[in-house]
Amino acid sequence: MCRWAAYIGQEIFLEDIITRPDHSLVAQSVEATECKTATNADGFGVAWYGARSEPGLYRDVYPAWSDPNLRSLARQVSSRLFLSHVRASTGASTSRNNCHPFAVGNWSFMHNGQVGGFETFRKAADMAVPEHLYCSRKGGTDSEVLFLLALGFGLDHDPRAALERSVGWLETQSRASGVTPHMRLSAAFSDGQNLYAVRYSSDHIAPSLYYRYSQSRQGWAVVSEPLESAEKDWTELAPGRMIRISGDSLHEEDFTPMRDQIAA
């Protein structure tokens, strides 16, 4: 399993989320406390938005704690919206193309979780990706397929419905394979203006997800694990729920995957 952290609000340095807090994302790469795998050492990545509509992207295969370039970048780069991720592979190889976040156009996406039996239907999943998006299929993860399917299902027009269809399609394939858990998911994604996050599981074990508004930063953090032990006002997102954050407002709604959906 993986850990991730996202931010939207007034511009801050990336280090304010990634490296500086007591339980920063880099600290979680060494010792996470709310996932099966405490060490997340199979690569890292960050996608951040600035003056252009497309996000900047930096990813590598080293453990996040061992890369001085990540610390230097996080200390110098500031952003109003960014996604960051540390990876613990559930099967796919350790390569830069398999590191999150993924980016296509103005969209960025990162995921923690698993799709049971993915290797048994990986070919079918690849073939379900629309042809005009398949050039963006760079790696071999279920996460990247999930993102590309959602784009094909209309992420630009209705993000919740698109991700519900994408998750539902993959869960349907997993159920047919008979391999459990069929779907465990916490994900964050952005179009450069809004930050979305979702928590879902086909069983009773959903990956952790919290959010909090910081008065000092004037922004929202959405994370796998709270960043400071002294901060007691983190809100845990319930399984089967999705949030959209835009400006100062947060909107929460149900997330119900549509099973048996067939990609066009």
Short mmCIF file of N, CA, C and O in Angstrom, two decimals, residues 44 63 66 75 77 91 95 99 105 152 162 166 169 173 176 192 208 210 224 227:
data_model
loop_
_atom_site.label_atom_id
_atom_site.label_comp_id
_atom_site.label_asym_id
_atom_site.label_seq_id
_atom_site.Cartn_x
_atom_site.Cartn_y
_atom_site.Cartn_z
N PHE A 44 8.59 7.60 -5.50
CA PHE A 44 7.82 8.75 -5.03
C PHE A 44 7.51 9.65 -6.21
O PHE A 44 8.05 9.49 -7.31
N PRO A 63 13.77 5.60 -2.66
CA PRO A 63 12.96 5.94 -1.49
C PRO A 63 12.95 7.45 -1.29
O PRO A 63 13.98 8.12 -1.45
N SER A 66 15.64 9.23 0.76
CA SER A 66 17.05 9.19 0.36
C SER A 66 17.39 10.13 -0.79
O SER A 66 18.54 10.16 -1.23
N ARG A 75 11.84 22.52 -1.00
CA ARG A 75 12.21 23.73 -0.27
C ARG A 75 12.09 24.99 -1.14
O ARG A 75 11.80 26.08 -0.64
N VAL A 77 10.24 25.20 -4.38
CA VAL A 77 9.04 25.34 -5.20
C VAL A 77 7.82 25.59 -4.33
O VAL A 77 7.61 24.89 -3.32
N GLY A 91 2.69 -5.18 -6.60
CA GLY A 91 2.98 -6.18 -7.62
C GLY A 91 3.69 -5.65 -8.84
O GLY A 91 4.57 -6.31 -9.39
N SER A 95 9.53 1.24 -11.24
CA SER A 95 10.04 2.02 -12.37
C SER A 95 9.44 3.41 -12.29
O SER A 95 8.41 3.63 -11.64
N CYS A 99 5.48 5.16 -10.94
CA CYS A 99 5.37 6.05 -9.79
C CYS A 99 4.24 7.05 -10.00
O CYS A 99 4.03 7.55 -11.10
N GLY A 105 -2.58 15.84 -19.84
CA GLY A 105 -3.13 17.18 -20.04
C GLY A 105 -3.11 17.97 -18.75
O GLY A 105 -2.08 18.03 -18.06
N GLY A 152 -11.49 8.41 -20.04
CA GLY A 152 -12.32 7.95 -21.15
C GLY A 152 -13.80 8.00 -20.85
O GLY A 152 -14.63 8.20 -21.75
N ALA A 162 -17.52 9.60 -13.74
CA ALA A 162 -16.45 8.97 -14.51
C ALA A 162 -15.65 8.01 -13.64
O ALA A 162 -15.32 6.89 -14.06
N SER A 166 -15.26 3.92 -13.80
CA SER A 166 -13.92 3.33 -13.90
C SER A 166 -13.69 2.30 -12.79
O SER A 166 -13.26 1.17 -13.05
N TRP A 169 -15.96 -0.73 -13.34
CA TRP A 169 -15.50 -1.63 -14.40
C TRP A 169 -14.40 -2.55 -13.88
O TRP A 169 -14.44 -3.78 -14.10
N GLN A 173 -14.37 -6.78 -13.19
CA GLN A 173 -13.36 -7.72 -13.69
C GLN A 173 -12.72 -8.51 -12.55
O GLN A 173 -12.47 -9.71 -12.67
N ALA A 176 -14.99 -11.24 -11.32
CA ALA A 176 -14.97 -12.36 -12.26
C ALA A 176 -13.72 -13.21 -12.08
O ALA A 176 -13.75 -14.43 -12.29
N GLY A 192 -6.47 21.04 -11.94
CA GLY A 192 -5.73 22.30 -11.84
C GLY A 192 -6.52 23.41 -11.18
O GLY A 192 -5.96 24.46 -10.84
N SER A 208 -7.04 4.53 4.59
CA SER A 208 -7.32 5.73 5.39
C SER A 208 -7.25 7.00 4.54
O SER A 208 -6.48 7.10 3.59
N TYR A 210 -7.93 11.44 5.33
CA TYR A 210 -8.31 12.54 6.22
C TYR A 210 -8.20 13.87 5.49
O TYR A 210 -7.45 14.00 4.52
N SER A 224 -3.32 10.69 3.53
CA SER A 224 -3.51 9.33 4.00
C SER A 224 -3.43 9.25 5.52
O SER A 224 -4.14 8.45 6.14
N LEU A 227 -0.71 14.90 9.43
CA LEU A 227 0.68 15.33 9.31
C LEU A 227 1.32 15.72 10.63
O LEU A 227 2.55 15.72 10.74
#
